[in-house]
PDB file of C-alpha atoms in Angstrom:
ATOM      1  CA  MET L  25     -57.495  15.404 -36.698  1.00 76.00           C
ATOM      2  CA  ALA L  26     -61.275  15.069 -36.293  1.00 89.00           C
ATOM      3  CA  SER L  27     -61.520  14.027 -39.937  1.00 92.00           C
ATOM      4  CA  THR L  28     -59.355  10.963 -39.222  1.00 92.00           C
ATOM      5  CA  PHE L  29     -61.803   9.729 -36.587  1.00 93.00           C
ATOM      6  CA  SER L  30     -64.794  10.687 -38.718  1.00 94.00           C
ATOM      7  CA  ASP L  31     -63.455   8.950 -41.832  1.00 94.00           C
ATOM      8  CA  LEU L  32     -62.746   5.756 -39.930  1.00 94.00           C
ATOM      9  CA  GLN L  33     -66.216   5.810 -38.397  1.00 95.00           C
ATOM     10  CA  GLY L  34     -67.717   6.208 -41.873  1.00 95.00           C
ATOM     11  CA  LEU L  35     -65.586   3.382 -43.256  1.00 94.00           C
ATOM     12  CA  LEU L  36     -66.659   0.952 -40.541  1.00 95.00           C
ATOM     13  CA  LYS L  37     -70.326   1.842 -40.999  1.00 93.00           C
ATOM     14  CA  ALA L  38     -70.122   1.447 -44.766  1.00 95.00           C
ATOM     15  CA  ALA L  39     -68.393  -1.923 -44.470  1.00 94.00           C
ATOM     16  CA  GLY L  40     -71.092  -3.313 -42.207  1.00 92.00           C
ATOM     17  CA  THR L  41     -68.422  -5.036 -40.169  1.00 91.00           C
ATOM     18  CA  SER L  42     -68.493  -5.986 -36.492  1.00 93.00           C
ATOM     19  CA  ALA L  43     -64.991  -4.509 -36.128  1.00 94.00           C
ATOM     20  CA  VAL L  44     -64.665  -1.474 -33.871  1.00 95.00           C
ATOM     21  CA  ALA L  45     -62.184   1.386 -33.833  1.00 95.00           C
ATOM     22  CA  TRP L  46     -59.300   1.503 -31.366  1.00 95.00           C
ATOM     23  CA  VAL L  47     -56.499   4.006 -30.987  1.00 94.00           C
ATOM     24  CA  GLY L  48     -53.242   2.189 -30.252  1.00 91.00           C
ATOM     25  CA  GLU L  49     -49.807   3.456 -29.211  1.00 89.00           C
ATOM     26  CA  ALA L  50     -50.986   7.059 -28.966  1.00 91.00           C
ATOM     27  CA  GLY L  51     -48.054   9.047 -27.665  1.00 88.00           C
ATOM     28  CA  GLY L  52     -48.628  12.221 -29.622  1.00 88.00           C
ATOM     29  CA  ALA L  53     -45.002  12.485 -30.707  1.00 89.00           C
ATOM     30  CA  TYR L  54     -42.459  10.078 -32.158  1.00 87.00           C
ATOM     31  CA  ASN L  55     -39.063   9.106 -30.738  1.00 90.00           C
ATOM     32  CA  SER L  56     -40.181   8.939 -27.091  1.00 93.00           C
ATOM     33  CA  GLY L  57     -41.724  12.423 -27.047  1.00 95.00           C
ATOM     34  CA  HIS L  58     -40.023  15.557 -25.725  1.00 95.00           C
ATOM     35  CA  HIS L  59     -39.186  16.444 -22.124  1.00 96.00           C
ATOM     36  CA  LEU L  60     -41.293  19.285 -20.683  1.00 97.00           C
ATOM     37  CA  VAL L  61     -43.780  18.905 -23.516  1.00 97.00           C
ATOM     38  CA  THR L  62     -45.189  15.382 -23.659  1.00 97.00           C
ATOM     39  CA  ASP L  63     -44.614  14.918 -19.916  1.00 97.00           C
ATOM     40  CA  ALA L  64     -45.904  18.353 -18.894  1.00 98.00           C
ATOM     41  CA  PHE L  65     -49.206  20.118 -18.330  1.00 98.00           C
ATOM     42  CA  VAL L  66     -49.344  21.451 -21.882  1.00 98.00           C
ATOM     43  CA  PHE L  67     -49.763  17.957 -23.281  1.00 98.00           C
ATOM     44  CA  SER L  68     -53.110  17.484 -21.549  1.00 98.00           C
ATOM     45  CA  PHE L  69     -54.629  19.910 -24.065  1.00 98.00           C
ATOM     46  CA  TRP L  70     -53.814  17.393 -26.797  1.00 97.00           C
ATOM     47  CA  PHE L  71     -54.526  14.296 -24.699  1.00 98.00           C
ATOM     48  CA  LEU L  72     -58.007  15.268 -23.501  1.00 98.00           C
ATOM     49  CA  ASP L  73     -58.936  16.690 -26.907  1.00 98.00           C
ATOM     50  CA  GLN L  74     -57.999  13.279 -28.332  1.00 97.00           C
ATOM     51  CA  PHE L  75     -60.215  11.558 -25.765  1.00 97.00           C
ATOM     52  CA  GLY L  76     -63.105  13.841 -26.647  1.00 97.00           C
ATOM     53  CA  MET L  77     -62.752  13.438 -30.395  1.00 96.00           C
ATOM     54  CA  SER L  78     -62.239   9.694 -30.315  1.00 96.00           C
ATOM     55  CA  ALA L  79     -65.311   9.181 -28.107  1.00 97.00           C
ATOM     56  CA  LYS L  80     -67.407  11.480 -30.302  1.00 96.00           C
ATOM     57  CA  TYR L  81     -66.688   9.254 -33.299  1.00 95.00           C
ATOM     58  CA  ASP L  82     -67.372   5.996 -31.463  1.00 95.00           C
ATOM     59  CA  THR L  83     -63.810   4.854 -30.864  1.00 95.00           C
ATOM     60  CA  LYS L  84     -64.086   2.030 -28.335  1.00 95.00           C
ATOM     61  CA  SER L  85     -60.609   1.994 -26.767  1.00 95.00           C
ATOM     62  CA  TYR L  86     -57.755   4.469 -26.479  1.00 95.00           C
ATOM     63  CA  CYS L  87     -54.285   3.091 -25.666  1.00 95.00           C
ATOM     64  CA  ARG L  88     -51.702   5.590 -24.421  1.00 94.00           C
ATOM     65  CA  GLN L  89     -48.060   5.095 -25.296  1.00 92.00           C
ATOM     66  CA  SER L  90     -46.927   4.637 -22.641  1.00 92.00           C
ATOM     67  CA  PHE L  91     -47.763   4.029 -18.986  1.00 95.00           C
ATOM     68  CA  ILE L  92     -44.082   4.350 -18.157  1.00 95.00           C
ATOM     69  CA  GLY L  93     -41.202   4.874 -20.552  1.00 94.00           C
ATOM     70  CA  GLY L  94     -39.804   7.683 -22.661  1.00 94.00           C
ATOM     71  CA  ASN L  95     -40.913  11.285 -22.246  1.00 95.00           C
ATOM     72  CA  TYR L  96     -44.520  10.501 -23.049  1.00 95.00           C
ATOM     73  CA  GLY L  97     -45.211   8.071 -20.216  1.00 96.00           C
ATOM     74  CA  LEU L  98     -47.961   8.705 -17.699  1.00 97.00           C
ATOM     75  CA  LEU L  99     -45.423   8.171 -14.916  1.00 97.00           C
ATOM     76  CA  ASN L 100     -42.061   9.859 -14.437  1.00 95.00           C
ATOM     77  CA  THR L 101     -39.415   7.269 -15.305  1.00 93.00           C
ATOM     78  CA  THR L 102     -37.147   8.268 -12.399  1.00 94.00           C
ATOM     79  CA  THR L 103     -39.498   9.078  -9.513  1.00 94.00           C
ATOM     80  CA  PHE L 104     -42.584   7.153 -10.694  1.00 94.00           C
ATOM     81  CA  GLN L 105     -44.641  10.219  -9.807  1.00 96.00           C
ATOM     82  CA  PRO L 106     -47.676  10.702 -12.074  1.00 98.00           C
ATOM     83  CA  ASN L 107     -47.220  13.201 -14.877  1.00 98.00           C
ATOM     84  CA  PRO L 108     -50.100  15.630 -15.548  1.00 98.00           C
ATOM     85  CA  ASP L 109     -51.688  13.408 -18.197  1.00 98.00           C
ATOM     86  CA  TYR L 110     -52.156  10.691 -15.568  1.00 98.00           C
ATOM     87  CA  TYR L 111     -54.458  12.966 -13.593  1.00 98.00           C
ATOM     88  CA  SER L 112     -56.239  14.117 -16.754  1.00 98.00           C
ATOM     89  CA  ALA L 113     -56.946  10.498 -17.688  1.00 98.00           C
ATOM     90  CA  LEU L 114     -58.061   9.694 -14.143  1.00 98.00           C
ATOM     91  CA  LEU L 115     -60.601  12.515 -14.073  1.00 98.00           C
ATOM     92  CA  TRP L 116     -61.896  11.485 -17.499  1.00 98.00           C
ATOM     93  CA  HIS L 117     -62.279   7.914 -16.258  1.00 98.00           C
ATOM     94  CA  ARG L 118     -64.106   8.966 -13.092  1.00 98.00           C
ATOM     95  CA  LEU L 119     -66.422  11.599 -14.569  1.00 98.00           C
ATOM     96  CA  MET L 120     -67.194  10.890 -18.227  1.00 98.00           C
ATOM     97  CA  GLY L 121     -69.729   8.160 -18.931  1.00 97.00           C
ATOM     98  CA  THR L 122     -69.813   6.049 -22.084  1.00 96.00           C
ATOM     99  CA  ARG L 123     -72.797   7.833 -23.647  1.00 97.00           C
ATOM    100  CA  VAL L 124     -71.570  10.750 -25.736  1.00 97.00           C
ATOM    101  CA  LEU L 125     -73.680  13.869 -26.249  1.00 96.00           C
ATOM    102  CA  ASP L 126     -73.511  16.320 -29.132  1.00 94.00           C
ATOM    103  CA  ALA L 127     -71.868  19.364 -27.545  1.00 94.00           C
ATOM    104  CA  LYS L 128     -71.637  22.611 -29.489  1.00 92.00           C
ATOM    105  CA  PHE L 129     -69.824  25.723 -28.282  1.00 94.00           C
ATOM    106  CA  ASN L 130     -70.941  29.089 -29.661  1.00 92.00           C
ATOM    107  CA  GLY L 131     -68.317  31.777 -29.312  1.00 90.00           C
ATOM    108  CA  THR L 132     -64.542  31.674 -29.581  1.00 92.00           C
ATOM    109  CA  ASN L 133     -62.909  28.885 -31.574  1.00 94.00           C
ATOM    110  CA  MET L 134     -60.264  28.571 -28.849  1.00 97.00           C
ATOM    111  CA  ILE L 135     -62.543  26.450 -26.679  1.00 97.00           C
ATOM    112  CA  ARG L 136     -62.904  22.703 -27.161  1.00 97.00           C
ATOM    113  CA  ALA L 137     -66.160  21.388 -25.697  1.00 97.00           C
ATOM    114  CA  TYR L 138     -67.287  17.816 -25.099  1.00 97.00           C
ATOM    115  CA  ALA L 139     -70.211  16.395 -23.125  1.00 97.00           C
ATOM    116  CA  HIS L 140     -71.079  12.917 -21.874  1.00 98.00           C
ATOM    117  CA  CYS L 141     -73.689  11.465 -19.604  1.00 97.00           C
ATOM    118  CA  ALA L 142     -72.160  11.542 -16.141  1.00 98.00           C
ATOM    119  CA  LYS L 143     -70.585   8.327 -14.906  1.00 97.00           C
ATOM    120  CA  HIS L 144     -72.473   6.556 -12.095  1.00 94.00           C
ATOM    121  CA  SER L 145     -74.425   9.711 -11.237  1.00 96.00           C
ATOM    122  CA  PRO L 146     -77.281  11.844 -12.603  1.00 96.00           C
ATOM    123  CA  GLY L 147     -76.862  14.549 -15.208  1.00 96.00           C
ATOM    124  CA  ILE L 148     -73.984  15.256 -17.557  1.00 97.00           C
ATOM    125  CA  THR L 149     -70.295  16.075 -17.403  1.00 98.00           C
ATOM    126  CA  LEU L 150     -68.753  18.751 -19.612  1.00 98.00           C
ATOM    127  CA  LEU L 151     -65.114  18.928 -20.634  1.00 98.00           C
ATOM    128  CA  LEU L 152     -64.034  22.444 -21.601  1.00 98.00           C
ATOM    129  CA  ILE L 153     -60.498  23.153 -22.835  1.00 98.00           C
ATOM    130  CA  ASN L 154     -59.353  26.764 -23.135  1.00 98.00           C
ATOM    131  CA  LEU L 155     -56.493  27.047 -25.620  1.00 98.00           C
ATOM    132  CA  HIS L 156     -56.285  30.843 -25.327  1.00 97.00           C
ATOM    133  CA  GLY L 157     -53.357  32.167 -23.333  1.00 97.00           C
ATOM    134  CA  SER L 158     -54.962  35.355 -22.029  1.00 97.00           C
ATOM    135  CA  ALA L 159     -58.748  35.238 -22.409  1.00 97.00           C
ATOM    136  CA  ILE L 160     -61.061  34.217 -19.571  1.00 97.00           C
ATOM    137  CA  ASN L 161     -64.260  32.623 -20.840  1.00 96.00           C
ATOM    138  CA  ARG L 162     -67.551  32.633 -18.953  1.00 96.00           C
ATOM    139  CA  VAL L 163     -69.755  29.836 -20.192  1.00 95.00           C
ATOM    140  CA  SER L 164     -73.484  29.272 -19.822  1.00 93.00           C
ATOM    141  CA  VAL L 165     -75.035  25.943 -20.692  1.00 93.00           C
ATOM    142  CA  THR L 166     -78.361  25.413 -22.444  1.00 90.00           C
ATOM    143  CA  SER L 167     -80.149  22.339 -23.687  1.00 86.00           C
ATOM    144  CA  GLU L 168     -78.895  23.202 -27.167  1.00 74.00           C
ATOM    145  CA  GLY L 169     -75.226  23.861 -26.437  1.00 60.00           C
ATOM    146  CA  ALA L 170     -72.676  25.813 -24.441  1.00 63.00           C
ATOM    147  CA  HIS L 171     -72.230  29.528 -25.039  1.00 66.00           C
ATOM    148  CA  GLY L 172     -69.334  31.846 -24.420  1.00 69.00           C
ATOM    149  CA  HIS L 173     -70.035  35.210 -22.813  1.00 55.00           C
ATOM    150  CA  THR L 174     -69.816  37.011 -26.154  1.00 41.00           C
ATOM    151  CA  ALA L 175     -72.422  34.840 -27.856  1.00 37.00           C
ATOM    152  CA  ARG L 176     -76.066  35.804 -28.256  1.00 34.00           C
ATOM    153  CA  LYS L 177     -78.201  33.391 -26.277  1.00 35.00           C
ATOM    154  CA  HIS L 178     -81.206  32.185 -28.243  1.00 35.00           C
ATOM    155  CA  SER L 179     -81.371  28.609 -26.916  1.00 40.00           C
ATOM    156  CA  ARG L 180     -83.858  27.734 -24.225  1.00 43.00           C
ATOM    157  CA  LYS L 181     -82.597  27.169 -20.704  1.00 49.00           C
ATOM    158  CA  PHE L 182     -82.933  23.764 -19.080  1.00 56.00           C
ATOM    159  CA  ALA L 183     -84.896  23.326 -15.874  1.00 56.00           C
ATOM    160  CA  GLN L 184     -82.829  24.064 -12.788  1.00 67.00           C
ATOM    161  CA  ALA L 185     -84.023  23.772  -9.213  1.00 67.00           C
ATOM    162  CA  ALA L 186     -83.401  26.718  -6.923  1.00 71.00           C
ATOM    163  CA  GLY L 187     -80.116  26.324  -5.080  1.00 84.00           C
ATOM    164  CA  ALA L 188     -78.856  23.607  -7.442  1.00 93.00           C
ATOM    165  CA  MET L 189     -75.103  23.099  -7.305  1.00 96.00           C
ATOM    166  CA  ARG L 190     -72.623  21.671  -9.784  1.00 97.00           C
ATOM    167  CA  GLU L 191     -69.133  20.265  -9.287  1.00 98.00           C
ATOM    168  CA  GLU L 192     -66.159  21.784 -11.098  1.00 98.00           C
ATOM    169  CA  TYR L 193     -62.611  20.510 -11.504  1.00 99.00           C
ATOM    170  CA  HIS L 194     -60.297  23.250 -12.784  1.00 98.00           C
ATOM    171  CA  LEU L 195     -56.921  22.065 -14.066  1.00 99.00           C
ATOM    172  CA  THR L 196     -54.103  24.580 -14.462  1.00 98.00           C
ATOM    173  CA  ALA L 197     -50.316  24.530 -14.602  1.00 98.00           C
ATOM    174  CA  LYS L 198     -48.241  25.355 -11.526  1.00 98.00           C
ATOM    175  CA  ASP L 199     -47.191  29.027 -11.555  1.00 98.00           C
ATOM    176  CA  GLY L 200     -48.938  29.441 -14.910  1.00 98.00           C
ATOM    177  CA  ASP L 201     -46.092  27.624 -16.699  1.00 98.00           C
ATOM    178  CA  ILE L 202     -47.721  25.242 -19.180  1.00 98.00           C
ATOM    179  CA  GLN L 203     -44.439  23.299 -19.396  1.00 98.00           C
ATOM    180  CA  SER L 204     -44.625  22.542 -15.679  1.00 98.00           C
ATOM    181  CA  GLN L 205     -44.794  18.891 -14.691  1.00 97.00           C
ATOM    182  CA  VAL L 206     -47.082  19.790 -11.771  1.00 98.00           C
ATOM    183  CA  MET L 207     -50.799  20.051 -12.408  1.00 98.00           C
ATOM    184  CA  MET L 208     -53.031  22.093 -10.118  1.00 98.00           C
ATOM    185  CA  LEU L 209     -56.601  21.037  -9.295  1.00 98.00           C
ATOM    186  CA  ASN L 210     -58.696  23.964  -8.087  1.00 98.00           C
ATOM    187  CA  GLY L 211     -55.485  25.711  -7.046  1.00 98.00           C
ATOM    188  CA  ARG L 212     -53.912  22.736  -5.207  1.00 98.00           C
ATOM    189  CA  ALA L 213     -50.944  20.775  -6.531  1.00 98.00           C
ATOM    190  CA  LEU L 214     -51.652  17.174  -7.506  1.00 98.00           C
ATOM    191  CA  VAL L 215     -48.834  15.203  -5.908  1.00 97.00           C
ATOM    192  CA  THR L 216     -48.903  11.813  -4.252  1.00 97.00           C
ATOM    193  CA  VAL L 217     -49.355  11.756  -0.480  1.00 95.00           C
ATOM    194  CA  ALA L 218     -46.764  10.466   2.000  1.00 93.00           C
ATOM    195  CA  ASP L 219     -47.784   6.814   1.596  1.00 93.00           C
ATOM    196  CA  GLY L 220     -47.567   7.042  -2.194  1.00 92.00           C
ATOM    197  CA  ASN L 221     -51.307   7.119  -2.840  1.00 96.00           C
ATOM    198  CA  ILE L 222     -53.015   9.414  -5.320  1.00 97.00           C
ATOM    199  CA  PRO L 223     -54.295  12.597  -3.595  1.00 97.00           C
ATOM    200  CA  ARG L 224     -57.990  13.194  -3.104  1.00 97.00           C
ATOM    201  CA  MET L 225     -59.366  14.988  -6.142  1.00 98.00           C
ATOM    202  CA  GLU L 226     -62.136  17.112  -4.684  1.00 98.00           C
ATOM    203  CA  PRO L 227     -64.327  19.359  -6.839  1.00 98.00           C
ATOM    204  CA  ALA L 228     -65.338  22.929  -6.182  1.00 98.00           C
ATOM    205  CA  ARG L 229     -69.077  23.186  -5.589  1.00 98.00           C
ATOM    206  CA  VAL L 230     -70.549  26.091  -7.532  1.00 97.00           C
ATOM    207  CA  ASP L 231     -74.008  27.658  -7.620  1.00 96.00           C
ATOM    208  CA  GLY L 232     -75.673  26.361 -10.764  1.00 95.00           C
ATOM    209  CA  ALA L 233     -76.932  29.856 -11.618  1.00 93.00           C
ATOM    210  CA  GLN L 234     -73.350  31.090 -12.097  1.00 95.00           C
ATOM    211  CA  HIS L 235     -71.331  30.881 -15.313  1.00 96.00           C
ATOM    212  CA  ILE L 236     -68.590  28.299 -15.665  1.00 97.00           C
ATOM    213  CA  VAL L 237     -65.467  30.460 -15.608  1.00 97.00           C
ATOM    214  CA  ILE L 238     -62.564  29.051 -17.617  1.00 98.00           C
ATOM    215  CA  ALA L 239     -59.168  30.617 -16.996  1.00 98.00           C
ATOM    216  CA  PRO L 240     -56.606  31.049 -19.805  1.00 98.00           C
ATOM    217  CA  TYR L 241     -54.715  27.860 -20.699  1.00 98.00           C
ATOM    218  CA  SER L 242     -56.889  25.732 -18.460  1.00 98.00           C
ATOM    219  CA  ILE L 243     -59.118  22.669 -18.536  1.00 98.00           C
ATOM    220  CA  VAL L 244     -62.438  22.285 -16.737  1.00 98.00           C
ATOM    221  CA  PHE L 245     -64.540  19.225 -16.013  1.00 98.00           C
ATOM    222  CA  ALA L 246     -68.014  20.291 -14.861  1.00 98.00           C
ATOM    223  CA  HIS L 247     -70.492  17.753 -13.486  1.00 98.00           C
ATOM    224  CA  ILE L 248     -74.021  19.148 -13.784  1.00 97.00           C
ATOM    225  CA  PRO L 249     -76.318  16.709 -11.954  1.00 96.00           C
ATOM    226  CA  TYR L 250     -79.502  18.724 -12.564  1.00 94.00           C
ATOM    227  CA  PHE L 251     -79.125  18.760 -16.373  1.00 94.00           C
ATOM    228  CA  HIS L 252     -81.644  16.348 -17.874  1.00 92.00           C
ATOM    229  CA  ALA L 253     -80.520  14.871 -21.174  1.00 93.00           C
ATOM    230  CA  PRO L 254     -82.952  12.299 -22.607  1.00 92.00           C
ATOM    231  CA  ALA L 255     -80.054  10.160 -23.816  1.00 93.00           C
ATOM    232  CA  CYS L 256     -78.890   9.789 -20.215  1.00 94.00           C
ATOM    233  CA  SER L 257     -82.220   8.531 -18.861  1.00 86.00           C
TER     234      SER L 257
END
């Protein structure tokens, strides 16, 4: 899939055109999707990976098919409750800035890693997607990439003030069932409150000296305010 974005980016550059790349009607599956797949937690692996890849290759807009309708809508067509992808998109929108960094993950090939300048705040935000169903990954971050716990660490560490904290948003499926339509944020179910509003989406504050721990079949956004990336200055 990355080659599709890369090829289009190359085509636009070679043409010297002012046209920009958009993704339109992206539902991930034809014929209105599939219940308990395209409207469930499992689909956020695809959805956020698409966001990461499209941004990496300078895609300017990403249009989801659909906001409501079929089995791939962001809202449940009966209850109008947000499906998991709604919350995934909301966190992306709130945390990931428009400047894309070159993130490399050294270790297992079951981790997808993306990094952007943080949105409206200092530092960077990482998106880490663990596609492995049983392996826990412990990730350290350097100025030259993210490393799984099994990787040899040769990259230099970035400067980190004593006591520095980062913010982590861990997304998992309710009861560990990736076909669940309920997404958990740091162990709490994301469901609308009594007045119909979106629940508060609070991060876990973690000592910056600790690894980022990624559970099996989970997604992590990590805002690292003390990471200085020249592109974000």
